CSV table of C-alpha atoms in Angstrom, one decimal:
chain,number,residue,atom,x,y,z
A,17,UNK,CA,0.2,-0.2,0.3
A,18,UNK,CA,1.1,3.7,-1.0
A,19,UNK,CA,2.1,6.2,1.9
A,20,UNK,CA,-1.1,8.1,2.1
A,21,UNK,CA,-0.7,12.7,1.6
A,22,UNK,CA,-3.6,12.8,3.3
A,23,UNK,CA,-2.9,16.7,4.8
A,24,UNK,CA,-0.7,19.1,7.0
A,25,UNK,CA,-1.2,22.3,9.0
A,26,UNK,CA,-2.1,24.4,5.4
A,27,UNK,CA,-1.3,27.8,7.1
A,28,UNK,CA,2.5,26.2,7.6
A,29,UNK,CA,3.1,25.7,4.2
A,30,UNK,CA,1.0,28.9,2.8
A,31,UNK,CA,3.4,31.1,4.9
A,32,UNK,CA,6.5,29.0,3.9
A,33,UNK,CA,5.3,30.1,-0.2
A,34,UNK,CA,3.4,33.6,0.4
A,35,UNK,CA,6.7,35.4,0.2
A,36,UNK,CA,7.2,33.9,-3.1
A,37,UNK,CA,4.4,33.9,-3.5
A,38,UNK,CA,4.9,38.5,-3.7
A,39,UNK,CA,7.6,38.5,-5.4
A,40,UNK,CA,6.4,37.2,-8.5
A,41,UNK,CA,3.3,39.6,-8.3
A,42,UNK,CA,5.6,42.2,-8.0
A,43,UNK,CA,6.8,41.4,-11.8
A,44,UNK,CA,3.8,40.0,-12.9
A,45,UNK,CA,3.0,43.1,-15.2
A,46,UNK,CA,5.5,43.6,-16.9
A,47,UNK,CA,6.7,39.7,-17.2
A,48,UNK,CA,3.5,40.4,-19.5
A,49,UNK,CA,3.5,43.9,-20.7
A,50,UNK,CA,7.4,43.1,-22.4
A,51,UNK,CA,6.4,38.9,-22.2
A,52,UNK,CA,9.0,38.4,-20.3
A,53,UNK,CA,9.5,33.6,-19.6
A,54,UNK,CA,9.2,34.0,-15.7
A,55,UNK,CA,12.4,31.2,-15.4
A,56,UNK,CA,13.6,33.1,-12.6
A,57,UNK,CA,9.6,33.0,-11.1
A,58,UNK,CA,9.9,29.6,-11.6
A,59,UNK,CA,14.2,29.2,-10.0
A,60,UNK,CA,13.1,30.8,-7.0
A,61,UNK,CA,9.3,28.2,-6.5
A,62,UNK,CA,12.5,25.4,-7.3
A,63,UNK,CA,14.3,25.6,-4.4
A,64,UNK,CA,11.5,26.2,-2.2
A,65,UNK,CA,10.4,22.9,-2.7
A,66,UNK,CA,7.3,23.5,-4.3
A,67,UNK,CA,7.7,21.3,-6.5
A,68,UNK,CA,7.1,18.4,-2.9
A,69,UNK,CA,3.5,19.8,-1.8
A,70,UNK,CA,2.3,16.7,-2.6
A,71,UNK,CA,4.8,14.3,-2.1
A,72,UNK,CA,4.4,12.7,1.6
A,73,UNK,CA,6.2,13.6,3.7
A,74,UNK,CA,8.2,10.3,5.3
A,75,UNK,CA,9.3,10.6,1.8
A,76,UNK,CA,10.9,14.0,1.7
A,77,UNK,CA,7.7,16.5,0.8
A,78,UNK,CA,4.7,18.4,2.7
A,79,UNK,CA,2.1,16.2,2.7
A,80,UNK,CA,-0.2,17.9,0.8
A,81,UNK,CA,-3.9,16.9,-0.2
A,82,UNK,CA,-5.3,17.7,-3.0
A,83,UNK,CA,-8.2,20.2,-1.8
A,84,UNK,CA,-4.6,21.6,0.1
A,85,UNK,CA,-3.0,22.0,-3.4
A,86,UNK,CA,-5.2,23.7,-5.8
A,87,UNK,CA,-5.6,26.0,-2.7
A,88,UNK,CA,-1.8,26.7,-2.8
A,89,UNK,CA,-2.0,27.1,-6.6
A,90,UNK,CA,-5.0,29.3,-6.4
A,91,UNK,CA,-2.8,31.1,-4.5
A,92,UNK,CA,-0.4,31.9,-6.9
A,93,UNK,CA,-2.7,31.9,-9.4
A,94,UNK,CA,-3.3,35.1,-8.5
A,95,UNK,CA,-0.3,36.4,-8.8
A,96,UNK,CA,1.1,35.0,-12.0
A,97,UNK,CA,-1.7,32.7,-13.7
A,98,UNK,CA,0.7,31.4,-16.2
A,99,UNK,CA,2.4,30.5,-13.2
A,100,UNK,CA,0.4,27.4,-11.9
A,101,UNK,CA,-1.3,26.6,-15.2
A,102,UNK,CA,3.7,25.6,-16.4
A,103,UNK,CA,3.3,23.7,-13.6
A,104,UNK,CA,0.3,21.1,-14.8
A,105,UNK,CA,2.3,18.5,-16.2
A,106,UNK,CA,4.6,18.8,-13.2
A,107,UNK,CA,1.9,18.1,-9.7
A,108,UNK,CA,0.2,14.9,-12.5
A,109,UNK,CA,2.7,13.4,-13.0
A,110,UNK,CA,3.8,13.2,-8.9
A,111,UNK,CA,-0.4,12.7,-8.6
A,112,UNK,CA,0.9,9.5,-10.5
A,113,UNK,CA,4.1,8.1,-8.4
A,114,UNK,CA,2.3,9.4,-5.8
A,115,UNK,CA,-0.8,6.4,-6.9
A,116,UNK,CA,2.1,3.9,-7.7
A,117,UNK,CA,3.1,1.4,-5.6
A,118,UNK,CA,5.6,2.1,-3.0
A,119,UNK,CA,9.0,0.6,-4.8
A,120,UNK,CA,12.9,2.4,-5.5
A,121,UNK,CA,11.8,3.2,-8.5
A,122,UNK,CA,9.2,5.9,-7.4
A,123,UNK,CA,11.7,7.4,-4.8
A,124,UNK,CA,14.0,7.7,-7.1
A,125,UNK,CA,11.4,10.1,-8.9
A,126,UNK,CA,10.6,11.5,-5.9
A,127,UNK,CA,14.6,12.5,-5.3
A,128,UNK,CA,14.7,14.5,-8.5
A,129,UNK,CA,11.5,16.5,-7.1
A,130,UNK,CA,13.0,17.1,-4.6
A,131,UNK,CA,16.1,18.3,-6.0
A,132,UNK,CA,14.2,20.6,-7.9
A,133,UNK,CA,13.4,18.6,-10.9
A,134,UNK,CA,10.3,19.6,-12.9
A,135,UNK,CA,8.3,17.7,-15.5
A,136,UNK,CA,6.5,19.3,-18.5
A,137,UNK,CA,3.7,18.4,-20.7
A,138,UNK,CA,4.7,16.8,-24.5
A,139,UNK,CA,1.1,15.1,-24.8
A,140,UNK,CA,-0.6,16.8,-28.1
A,141,UNK,CA,-0.4,16.1,-32.3
A,142,UNK,CA,-2.2,18.7,-34.7
A,143,UNK,CA,-2.9,18.8,-38.0
A,144,UNK,CA,-3.9,15.5,-40.2
A,145,UNK,CA,-3.6,13.2,-36.7
A,146,UNK,CA,-6.7,10.9,-36.6
A,147,UNK,CA,-8.2,11.1,-33.7
A,148,UNK,CA,-6.8,8.2,-31.6
A,149,UNK,CA,-4.3,8.1,-33.2
A,150,UNK,CA,-1.0,8.5,-31.8
A,151,UNK,CA,1.9,10.0,-34.1
A,152,UNK,CA,5.0,9.8,-31.8
A,153,UNK,CA,6.2,6.4,-31.9
A,154,UNK,CA,8.8,4.3,-28.7
A,155,UNK,CA,10.8,2.3,-30.4
A,156,UNK,CA,13.0,-0.3,-27.9
A,157,UNK,CA,16.1,-0.9,-28.0
A,158,UNK,CA,19.4,-2.0,-26.2
A,159,UNK,CA,20.2,0.6,-24.9
A,160,UNK,CA,16.7,1.7,-23.8
A,161,UNK,CA,14.0,3.4,-25.6
A,162,UNK,CA,14.7,6.1,-29.0
A,163,UNK,CA,11.4,9.2,-29.2
A,164,UNK,CA,10.7,10.5,-32.1
A,165,UNK,CA,7.6,12.9,-32.8
A,166,UNK,CA,6.4,16.7,-32.3
A,167,UNK,CA,4.0,18.0,-29.7
A,168,UNK,CA,2.9,21.3,-29.3
A,169,UNK,CA,-0.2,22.6,-26.0
A,170,UNK,CA,3.9,21.3,-24.8
A,171,UNK,CA,2.8,23.9,-21.8
A,172,UNK,CA,6.1,24.1,-18.9
A,173,UNK,CA,8.6,22.1,-21.4
A,174,UNK,CA,10.5,25.5,-21.0
A,175,UNK,CA,10.9,25.1,-18.1
A,176,UNK,CA,11.4,21.4,-17.4
A,177,UNK,CA,13.6,19.0,-16.8
A,178,UNK,CA,11.6,16.5,-18.5
A,179,UNK,CA,9.0,16.2,-20.0
A,180,UNK,CA,5.8,13.8,-20.3
A,181,UNK,CA,5.3,12.5,-23.1
A,182,UNK,CA,2.0,10.1,-25.1
A,183,UNK,CA,3.6,8.1,-27.2
A,184,UNK,CA,3.1,4.6,-29.3
A,185,UNK,CA,5.4,1.6,-28.5
A,186,UNK,CA,6.2,0.5,-32.1
A,187,UNK,CA,6.8,-3.4,-31.4
A,188,UNK,CA,3.6,-4.0,-30.2
A,189,UNK,CA,1.3,-0.5,-30.9
A,190,UNK,CA,0.4,-0.4,-27.5
A,191,UNK,CA,-0.1,3.5,-25.6
A,192,UNK,CA,2.6,3.9,-23.7
A,193,UNK,CA,3.8,7.3,-21.7
A,194,UNK,CA,7.7,7.9,-22.1
A,195,UNK,CA,9.5,10.3,-19.8
A,196,UNK,CA,12.1,12.3,-21.4
A,197,UNK,CA,15.5,14.1,-19.8
A,198,UNK,CA,15.4,17.1,-21.9
A,199,UNK,CA,18.7,17.4,-21.1
A,200,UNK,CA,20.0,15.6,-24.5
A,201,UNK,CA,20.5,17.9,-28.7
A,202,UNK,CA,16.7,14.7,-29.4
A,203,UNK,CA,15.2,17.0,-28.3
A,204,UNK,CA,13.6,20.5,-29.2
A,205,UNK,CA,11.7,23.6,-27.5
A,206,UNK,CA,10.2,26.7,-29.5
A,207,UNK,CA,8.5,29.1,-27.8
A,208,UNK,CA,6.3,29.8,-30.3
A,209,UNK,CA,2.7,30.0,-28.9
A,210,UNK,CA,0.6,32.4,-30.2
A,211,UNK,CA,-2.4,32.5,-27.8
A,212,UNK,CA,-4.3,35.6,-26.2
A,213,UNK,CA,-3.9,34.4,-23.0
A,214,UNK,CA,-1.7,32.3,-21.0
A,215,UNK,CA,1.6,33.4,-22.8
A,216,UNK,CA,3.7,32.4,-20.4
A,217,UNK,CA,2.8,29.3,-20.0
A,218,UNK,CA,5.9,27.5,-22.2
A,219,UNK,CA,3.4,25.6,-24.3
A,220,UNK,CA,4.3,25.6,-27.7
A,221,UNK,CA,6.4,22.8,-30.0
A,222,UNK,CA,8.3,20.6,-28.7
A,223,UNK,CA,10.2,17.3,-30.6
A,224,UNK,CA,11.6,14.9,-30.5
A,225,UNK,CA,14.3,13.5,-33.0
A,226,UNK,CA,15.6,9.9,-31.6
A,227,UNK,CA,15.8,11.1,-28.1
A,228,UNK,CA,16.5,8.7,-26.4
A,229,UNK,CA,13.7,7.5,-22.7
A,230,UNK,CA,15.3,4.8,-20.2
A,231,UNK,CA,14.0,1.6,-20.6
A,232,UNK,CA,12.1,1.7,-16.5
A,233,UNK,CA,11.0,5.2,-17.9
A,234,UNK,CA,8.0,3.7,-19.8
A,235,UNK,CA,4.7,3.0,-18.8
A,236,UNK,CA,1.8,1.7,-20.1
A,237,UNK,CA,-0.7,4.6,-19.3
A,238,UNK,CA,-3.6,2.1,-18.5
A,239,UNK,CA,-1.5,2.4,-15.2
A,240,UNK,CA,-2.7,5.6,-14.9
A,241,UNK,CA,-3.6,7.3,-12.4
A,242,UNK,CA,-7.4,7.6,-13.3
A,243,UNK,CA,-9.2,10.4,-12.2
A,244,UNK,CA,-7.2,13.0,-14.0
A,245,UNK,CA,-9.1,13.5,-16.8
A,246,UNK,CA,-10.0,16.1,-13.7
A,247,UNK,CA,-7.1,15.7,-11.7
A,248,UNK,CA,-5.9,18.4,-14.9
A,249,UNK,CA,-9.3,20.1,-15.1
A,250,UNK,CA,-8.6,20.9,-11.5
A,251,UNK,CA,-5.0,23.4,-12.0
A,252,UNK,CA,-6.9,25.0,-14.8
A,253,UNK,CA,-9.8,26.0,-11.7
A,254,UNK,CA,-7.4,26.8,-9.7
A,255,UNK,CA,-6.6,29.0,-12.0
A,256,UNK,CA,-9.1,31.0,-12.2
A,257,UNK,CA,-10.0,31.0,-9.4
A,258,UNK,CA,-6.7,32.8,-8.5
A,259,UNK,CA,-7.6,35.3,-11.9
A,260,UNK,CA,-10.5,35.9,-9.9
A,261,UNK,CA,-9.1,37.0,-6.1
A,262,UNK,CA,-6.7,38.8,-8.2
A,263,UNK,CA,-9.5,40.8,-10.4
A,264,UNK,CA,-11.0,41.7,-6.9
A,265,UNK,CA,-7.6,42.6,-5.9
A,266,UNK,CA,-7.6,44.8,-8.7
A,267,UNK,CA,-10.4,46.3,-8.9
A,268,UNK,CA,-10.5,47.2,-5.7
A,269,UNK,CA,-7.1,49.2,-5.2
A,270,UNK,CA,-7.9,50.6,-8.7
A,271,UNK,CA,-10.4,52.5,-7.2
A,272,UNK,CA,-9.0,52.5,-3.9
A,273,UNK,CA,-6.3,54.7,-5.5
A,274,UNK,CA,-8.7,57.5,-8.6
A,275,UNK,CA,-9.0,60.7,-7.7
A,276,UNK,CA,-12.4,62.0,-10.5
A,277,UNK,CA,-14.7,62.4,-10.4
A,278,UNK,CA,-18.0,61.9,-13.7
A,279,UNK,CA,-20.1,65.8,-13.1
A,280,UNK,CA,-23.1,63.2,-12.6
A,281,UNK,CA,-21.3,60.8,-10.6
A,282,UNK,CA,-22.5,59.8,-7.1
A,283,UNK,CA,-20.3,61.1,-4.4
A,284,UNK,CA,-17.1,63.6,-4.2
A,285,UNK,CA,-15.1,60.5,-3.9
A,286,UNK,CA,-14.5,57.5,-7.0
A,287,UNK,CA,-14.9,55.2,-3.3
A,288,UNK,CA,-17.4,56.9,-2.0
A,289,UNK,CA,-19.7,56.2,-5.7
A,290,UNK,CA,-22.3,53.4,-5.0
A,291,UNK,CA,-23.0,52.2,-7.6
A,292,UNK,CA,-18.8,52.7,-8.1
A,293,UNK,CA,-19.3,50.6,-5.3
A,294,UNK,CA,-21.6,48.0,-5.9
A,295,UNK,CA,-19.1,46.8,-9.3
A,296,UNK,CA,-16.1,46.2,-6.3
A,297,UNK,CA,-19.3,44.1,-4.3
A,298,UNK,CA,-20.7,42.1,-7.7
A,299,UNK,CA,-17.1,41.2,-8.9
A,300,UNK,CA,-16.2,40.5,-5.1
A,301,UNK,CA,-18.9,37.5,-4.4
A,302,UNK,CA,-18.1,36.2,-7.7
A,303,UNK,CA,-14.6,35.4,-7.2
A,304,UNK,CA,-15.4,34.3,-4.0
A,305,UNK,CA,-18.2,31.8,-5.1
A,306,UNK,CA,-15.8,30.9,-7.7
A,307,UNK,CA,-13.5,29.5,-5.4
A,308,UNK,CA,-15.7,27.9,-2.8
A,309,UNK,CA,-17.2,26.0,-5.8
A,310,UNK,CA,-13.2,24.8,-6.6
A,311,UNK,CA,-12.9,24.3,-3.8
A,312,UNK,CA,-15.6,21.8,-3.0
A,313,UNK,CA,-14.8,20.4,-6.1
A,314,UNK,CA,-11.2,19.3,-4.6
A,315,UNK,CA,-12.5,17.0,-2.0
A,316,UNK,CA,-14.4,15.3,-4.6
A,317,UNK,CA,-10.9,14.7,-5.8
A,318,UNK,CA,-9.2,13.0,-2.4
A,319,UNK,CA,-11.5,11.3,-2.1
A,320,UNK,CA,-11.0,8.8,-5.8
A,321,UNK,CA,-7.1,9.5,-4.8
A,322,UNK,CA,-8.2,7.4,-1.1
A,323,UNK,CA,-10.1,5.4,-3.1
A,324,UNK,CA,-7.6,4.7,-6.2
A,325,UNK,CA,-4.6,3.6,-3.2
A,326,UNK,CA,-6.3,2.1,-0.1
A,327,UNK,CA,-8.1,-0.9,0.3
A,328,UNK,CA,-10.1,-2.9,-2.6
A,329,UNK,CA,-12.7,-2.3,-0.7
A,330,UNK,CA,-12.8,1.1,-0.8
A,331,UNK,CA,-11.1,0.1,-4.3
A,332,UNK,CA,-15.4,-1.8,-5.2
A,333,UNK,CA,-16.0,2.3,-4.6
A,334,UNK,CA,-13.4,3.1,-7.0
A,335,UNK,CA,-16.0,3.9,-9.8
A,336,UNK,CA,-18.9,5.8,-8.1
A,337,UNK,CA,-16.1,7.7,-6.7
A,338,UNK,CA,-14.9,8.8,-9.2
A,339,UNK,CA,-17.8,9.7,-11.4
A,340,UNK,CA,-18.1,12.2,-9.0
A,341,UNK,CA,-14.7,13.6,-9.1
A,342,UNK,CA,-15.8,14.0,-12.5
A,343,UNK,CA,-19.1,16.0,-12.6
A,344,UNK,CA,-18.1,18.1,-9.7
A,345,UNK,CA,-14.9,19.2,-12.4
A,346,UNK,CA,-17.2,19.5,-14.9
A,347,UNK,CA,-19.8,22.2,-12.3
A,348,UNK,CA,-16.3,23.7,-11.0
A,349,UNK,CA,-15.5,24.1,-15.2
A,350,UNK,CA,-19.4,25.3,-15.9
A,351,UNK,CA,-19.0,28.1,-12.9
A,352,UNK,CA,-15.9,29.6,-13.3
A,353,UNK,CA,-15.3,29.8,-17.5
A,354,UNK,CA,-18.7,31.3,-17.5
A,355,UNK,CA,-17.8,33.8,-13.5
A,356,UNK,CA,-14.2,34.3,-14.2
A,357,UNK,CA,-14.2,35.8,-17.5
A,358,UNK,CA,-18.1,38.3,-16.6
A,359,UNK,CA,-16.3,39.8,-13.6
A,360,UNK,CA,-12.8,41.1,-15.9
A,361,UNK,CA,-15.5,42.4,-18.0
A,362,UNK,CA,-17.6,44.0,-15.3
A,363,UNK,CA,-14.1,45.2,-13.9
A,364,UNK,CA,-13.8,47.6,-16.2
A,365,UNK,CA,-17.2,49.1,-15.9
A,366,UNK,CA,-15.2,50.0,-11.5
A,367,UNK,CA,-13.6,52.0,-13.3
A,368,UNK,CA,-11.9,54.7,-16.7
A,369,UNK,CA,-10.9,55.0,-19.2
A,370,UNK,CA,-6.6,55.8,-18.5
A,371,UNK,CA,-7.6,51.9,-16.7
A,372,UNK,CA,-7.7,50.3,-20.7
A,373,UNK,CA,-3.4,51.7,-21.0
A,374,UNK,CA,-0.9,48.2,-22.4
A,375,UNK,CA,1.3,49.9,-19.0
A,376,UNK,CA,-1.6,48.5,-16.7
A,377,UNK,CA,-2.4,45.3,-18.8
A,378,UNK,CA,-5.7,45.0,-16.5
A,379,UNK,CA,-6.8,43.5,-19.4
A,380,UNK,CA,-5.1,40.2,-19.2
A,381,UNK,CA,-7.0,38.6,-16.9
A,382,UNK,CA,-10.1,38.9,-19.6
A,383,UNK,CA,-7.4,37.0,-21.9
A,384,UNK,CA,-5.5,34.5,-18.9
A,385,UNK,CA,-9.3,33.3,-18.2
A,386,UNK,CA,-11.1,33.0,-21.2
A,387,UNK,CA,-8.4,30.9,-22.5
A,388,UNK,CA,-8.3,28.5,-19.8
A,389,UNK,CA,-12.0,28.7,-20.7
A,390,UNK,CA,-11.4,27.3,-24.1
A,391,UNK,CA,-9.6,24.2,-23.0
A,392,UNK,CA,-11.8,20.6,-22.6
A,393,UNK,CA,-15.1,22.4,-23.7
A,394,UNK,CA,-17.4,23.7,-21.0
A,395,UNK,CA,-20.2,22.9,-23.1
A,396,UNK,CA,-19.0,19.0,-23.0
A,397,UNK,CA,-19.3,19.9,-19.7
A,398,UNK,CA,-22.2,20.3,-19.1
A,399,UNK,CA,-24.1,17.9,-21.2
A,400,UNK,CA,-22.8,15.3,-19.1
A,401,UNK,CA,-23.4,16.4,-16.3
A,402,UNK,CA,-26.5,16.7,-17.9
A,403,UNK,CA,-26.4,12.6,-18.8
A,404,UNK,CA,-25.6,12.0,-15.7
A,405,UNK,CA,-28.3,13.5,-13.2
A,406,UNK,CA,-30.3,12.7,-16.4
A,407,UNK,CA,-29.6,9.1,-17.3
A,408,UNK,CA,-27.1,7.7,-14.7
A,409,UNK,CA,-24.1,8.2,-16.9
A,410,UNK,CA,-21.2,8.5,-15.6
A,411,UNK,CA,-18.7,11.6,-16.5
A,412,UNK,CA,-16.1,11.8,-19.0
A,413,UNK,CA,-12.5,10.3,-18.0
A,414,UNK,CA,-10.7,10.2,-20.0
A,415,UNK,CA,-11.5,11.1,-24.0
A,416,UNK,CA,-9.3,12.1,-27.1
A,417,UNK,CA,-9.3,14.3,-30.2
A,418,UNK,CA,-8.1,15.1,-34.0
A,419,UNK,CA,-9.0,14.8,-36.9
A,420,UNK,CA,-12.3,13.4,-37.8
A,421,UNK,CA,-14.8,11.3,-41.3
A,422,UNK,CA,-15.7,14.9,-42.4
């Protein structure tokens, strides 16, 4: 049985990282304006042991529960929403290792993460790839495996030491996860992500040209932790919740600092204008509701984790727990996708034209929230939830994307 990461003292955990979050926040607007990749903030987090938050204390980590991890990611997202998403693949691979039996191989991974190494993502292929197909291939050899192919949306790879790559074996056509070291000539990473939001997540192209993969670093995809889809979604949800907090923060600070008033306003100072205060109150309430919803959903994810790694009796109910985790993640997505983007728009009803200047970068909140909300189409999540409630159909837990039949 695996050691369970069931939680720690959250305030002590957060207190360790909050000074770093504050330092990160100081440079967020400049990085956004200049499109400066956050290598230094990532290094601050690595040096502070952020990548070990979920590793059990007995193994040298913080031992945080999943609700605590996502609460911490929400705080980080308030400082800079690019960073939680850039670390999404890292925490997913840590989670996968947590769900595997205790072993020397697992301890080696934990040791790497304690030393500050990070994992990036290499799953999605674009272009003419057919639905269900995988062009990236791994081939066994005498001294290990070789990997060749190309991935896009390679979130976090620019900052990573390893890449979690979804590939297909050339020998038996089985789907696998290959962990590829980035420090080799066979791996090329490009900063060509050109989305209008989340521009600093390192989500561009990664190419593999006979990249070397250790024999022990190729895993059957069937052994991947079962609640991974909900887990990946929760990173985006926590990031959206953090953006909501940042919108409320920036709105309140901007109103408090405004001196110019309109002749047809409702007060001698903007901070005394009842209508403007109402806007800030509504924005703050939207952010509060999103965060509360996300926190609520994280507890079903923790239940899925416990069920997966606990006794046989607990695993009997694992399917129901998994469905609950997927459904709650979907419900939270429906709320967060609408309300955070709404808050980021309503923000400008409390401000003036001067606050639309590029130098303030307040538009980043809407752009980043809308970009995050475009992942895993929310319309399909809403349909899944309706089908689950009406017909008892379990929500989709594993899905693919590719060219359709036309």
